[in-house]
């Protein structure tokens, strides 16, 4: 911030979040129905695990107390859980994860799509009296109309191959 007219800021966050069950009841349940028996085999990425996130802010001061700028956010995808939609293990719940090659798919094993938002603004600070002012601001959000899909409900049907010739 060496210039009186320009302000720029960049922040980056690298994180990792894992757990054995989602505490807020968002639909990602463990295969084990009894929470007291959850072990490390149920540990997986949390639904809020967003590994990379960057935010760029840029403001430029124009004449007559106008300011124009942009805020841009770019983030990696969040994980989601695949379920079969049937009670595969006989516990009465239909949120069982599929079995592929004899192994239960780990919790939140799949990733969705990245998220981003580029917004712009212009504002003007109008003095009202000697000690007060009003800021009028016009903003445009998600100007590139990027579809930000955060939640997913995924039911996967794993079918066994049907033989072509029945005996």
Short mmCIF file of C-alpha atoms in Angstrom, two decimals:
data_model
loop_
_atom_site.label_atom_id
_atom_site.label_comp_id
_atom_site.label_asym_id
_atom_site.label_seq_id
_atom_site.Cartn_x
_atom_site.Cartn_y
_atom_site.Cartn_z
CA UNK A 1 0.00 0.00 0.00
CA UNK A 2 2.54 2.54 -1.18
CA UNK A 3 0.09 4.51 -3.30
CA UNK A 4 -2.70 6.76 -2.00
CA UNK A 5 -4.99 5.89 -4.92
CA UNK A 6 -4.52 2.13 -5.22
CA UNK A 7 -5.10 -0.57 -2.62
CA UNK A 8 -4.50 -4.27 -3.33
CA UNK A 9 -4.69 -7.25 -1.01
CA UNK A 10 -4.17 -10.96 -1.64
CA UNK A 11 -4.86 -13.69 0.89
CA UNK A 12 -4.42 -17.44 0.53
CA UNK A 13 -5.55 -20.23 2.82
CA UNK A 14 -4.35 -23.84 2.70
CA UNK A 15 -6.34 -26.16 4.94
CA UNK A 16 -7.34 -29.77 5.55
CA UNK A 17 -10.38 -30.91 7.52
CA UNK A 18 -11.16 -34.55 8.31
CA UNK A 19 -13.61 -36.22 10.66
CA UNK A 20 -15.49 -39.47 11.22
CA UNK A 21 -18.99 -37.96 11.02
CA UNK A 22 -20.47 -34.59 10.14
CA UNK A 23 -21.85 -33.03 13.34
CA UNK A 24 -24.35 -30.69 11.66
CA UNK A 25 -26.50 -33.43 10.12
CA UNK A 26 -25.83 -32.60 6.48
CA UNK A 27 -26.50 -36.09 5.18
CA UNK A 28 -22.99 -37.51 5.22
CA UNK A 29 -23.40 -40.29 7.69
CA UNK A 30 -20.90 -43.01 8.55
CA UNK A 31 -21.48 -46.58 7.45
CA UNK A 32 -21.32 -47.56 11.13
CA UNK A 33 -24.71 -46.73 12.68
CA UNK A 34 -23.45 -46.39 16.27
CA UNK A 35 -21.42 -43.20 16.66
CA UNK A 36 -19.68 -44.54 19.80
CA UNK A 37 -18.12 -47.31 17.66
CA UNK A 38 -16.71 -45.03 14.94
CA UNK A 39 -13.09 -45.80 14.34
CA UNK A 40 -10.39 -44.45 12.08
CA UNK A 41 -11.75 -46.54 9.20
CA UNK A 42 -14.60 -43.98 9.03
CA UNK A 43 -12.23 -40.98 8.93
CA UNK A 44 -12.53 -39.03 5.72
CA UNK A 45 -12.58 -35.54 4.33
CA UNK A 46 -15.09 -33.23 5.95
CA UNK A 47 -17.77 -31.71 3.76
CA UNK A 48 -16.23 -28.31 4.57
CA UNK A 49 -12.73 -29.39 3.50
CA UNK A 50 -11.77 -26.76 0.95
CA UNK A 51 -8.02 -27.15 0.46
CA UNK A 52 -7.17 -23.95 -1.41
CA UNK A 53 -8.82 -20.54 -1.17
CA UNK A 54 -7.54 -17.21 -2.49
CA UNK A 55 -9.14 -13.77 -2.23
CA UNK A 56 -7.93 -10.75 -4.20
CA UNK A 57 -9.16 -7.24 -3.41
CA UNK A 58 -8.36 -4.22 -5.57
CA UNK A 59 -9.57 -0.62 -5.02
CA UNK A 60 -8.79 2.51 -7.01
CA UNK A 61 -9.63 6.01 -5.79
CA UNK A 62 -11.03 8.24 -8.49
CA UNK A 63 -11.63 12.01 -8.44
CA UNK A 64 -14.65 13.47 -6.57
CA UNK A 65 -14.55 10.82 -3.79
CA UNK A 66 -15.40 7.92 -6.12
CA UNK A 67 -13.82 4.51 -5.57
CA UNK A 68 -13.99 1.58 -8.00
CA UNK A 69 -12.82 -1.91 -7.26
CA UNK A 70 -13.18 -5.65 -7.36
CA UNK A 71 -13.19 -8.57 -4.96
CA UNK A 72 -12.36 -11.96 -6.47
CA UNK A 73 -12.53 -15.30 -4.64
CA UNK A 74 -11.23 -18.59 -6.05
CA UNK A 75 -11.44 -21.87 -4.14
CA UNK A 76 -10.91 -25.55 -4.78
CA UNK A 77 -13.77 -28.03 -4.79
CA UNK A 78 -15.38 -29.55 -1.72
CA UNK A 79 -15.78 -33.30 -1.19
CA UNK A 80 -19.06 -35.15 -1.40
CA UNK A 81 -20.27 -38.57 -0.37
CA UNK A 82 -21.67 -41.26 -2.67
CA UNK A 83 -24.45 -43.50 -1.33
CA UNK A 84 -26.25 -46.52 -2.76
CA UNK A 85 -29.78 -45.47 -1.79
CA UNK A 86 -30.47 -48.97 -0.44
CA UNK A 87 -29.91 -50.68 2.91
CA UNK A 88 -26.86 -52.76 1.93
CA UNK A 89 -25.77 -53.73 5.44
CA UNK A 90 -29.17 -54.36 7.08
CA UNK A 91 -29.04 -51.52 9.63
CA UNK A 92 -32.24 -49.86 8.40
CA UNK A 93 -30.51 -46.83 6.81
CA UNK A 94 -30.36 -46.22 3.06
CA UNK A 95 -27.27 -44.04 3.16
CA UNK A 96 -24.75 -46.88 2.76
CA UNK A 97 -21.73 -46.20 0.61
CA UNK A 98 -21.06 -48.39 -2.42
CA UNK A 99 -18.63 -51.31 -2.40
CA UNK A 100 -16.17 -51.30 -5.29
CA UNK A 101 -13.81 -54.26 -5.76
CA UNK A 102 -14.80 -55.59 -2.34
CA UNK A 103 -13.96 -52.36 -0.48
CA UNK A 104 -16.41 -49.80 0.93
CA UNK A 105 -15.81 -46.41 -0.71
CA UNK A 106 -14.33 -44.03 1.90
CA UNK A 107 -16.38 -41.17 3.39
CA UNK A 108 -16.45 -38.10 1.13
CA UNK A 109 -14.22 -39.77 -1.44
CA UNK A 110 -15.36 -37.67 -4.39
CA UNK A 111 -14.74 -34.00 -5.22
CA UNK A 112 -17.15 -31.55 -6.77
CA UNK A 113 -16.29 -28.48 -8.82
CA UNK A 114 -14.30 -25.42 -7.82
CA UNK A 115 -15.98 -22.23 -6.66
CA UNK A 116 -15.26 -18.67 -7.72
CA UNK A 117 -16.84 -15.25 -7.53
CA UNK A 118 -15.65 -12.05 -9.16
CA UNK A 119 -17.53 -8.97 -7.99
CA UNK A 120 -17.09 -5.29 -8.88
CA UNK A 121 -18.21 -2.10 -7.19
CA UNK A 122 -18.22 1.67 -7.48
CA UNK A 123 -18.94 3.92 -4.54
CA UNK A 124 -19.04 7.59 -3.65
CA UNK A 125 -18.60 9.20 -0.26
CA UNK A 126 -20.86 12.23 0.12
CA UNK A 127 -20.27 14.59 3.03
CA UNK A 128 -23.33 15.49 5.08
CA UNK A 129 -22.35 18.25 7.45
CA UNK A 130 -18.88 18.62 8.92
CA UNK A 131 -18.51 15.28 10.72
CA UNK A 132 -20.85 12.93 8.85
CA UNK A 133 -20.92 11.33 5.45
CA UNK A 134 -22.98 8.86 3.44
CA UNK A 135 -21.48 6.20 1.20
CA UNK A 136 -23.51 5.23 -1.88
CA UNK A 137 -22.36 1.92 -3.36
CA UNK A 138 -23.31 0.00 -6.50
CA UNK A 139 -22.20 -3.64 -6.61
CA UNK A 140 -22.26 -6.43 -9.17
CA UNK A 141 -21.87 -9.96 -7.79
CA UNK A 142 -20.59 -13.04 -9.66
CA UNK A 143 -20.19 -11.05 -12.87
CA UNK A 144 -18.96 -14.10 -14.82
CA UNK A 145 -22.01 -16.11 -13.68
CA UNK A 146 -19.96 -19.06 -12.43
CA UNK A 147 -22.17 -21.85 -11.06
CA UNK A 148 -21.02 -22.49 -7.49
CA UNK A 149 -22.29 -25.92 -6.48
CA UNK A 150 -21.60 -26.48 -2.79
CA UNK A 151 -23.95 -29.28 -1.79
CA UNK A 152 -24.54 -32.49 -3.71
CA UNK A 153 -26.94 -35.32 -3.15
CA UNK A 154 -25.44 -38.31 -4.91
CA UNK A 155 -26.90 -41.79 -5.09
CA UNK A 156 -24.75 -44.23 -7.02
CA UNK A 157 -26.20 -47.43 -8.38
CA UNK A 158 -23.56 -50.14 -8.66
CA UNK A 159 -24.97 -52.87 -10.85
CA UNK A 160 -23.60 -56.33 -11.39
CA UNK A 161 -22.97 -57.28 -15.01
CA UNK A 162 -25.72 -59.42 -16.49
CA UNK A 163 -24.50 -62.44 -18.50
CA UNK A 164 -25.44 -62.36 -22.18
CA UNK A 165 -26.29 -66.07 -22.32
CA UNK A 166 -28.27 -67.56 -19.48
CA UNK A 167 -27.59 -71.24 -18.76
#
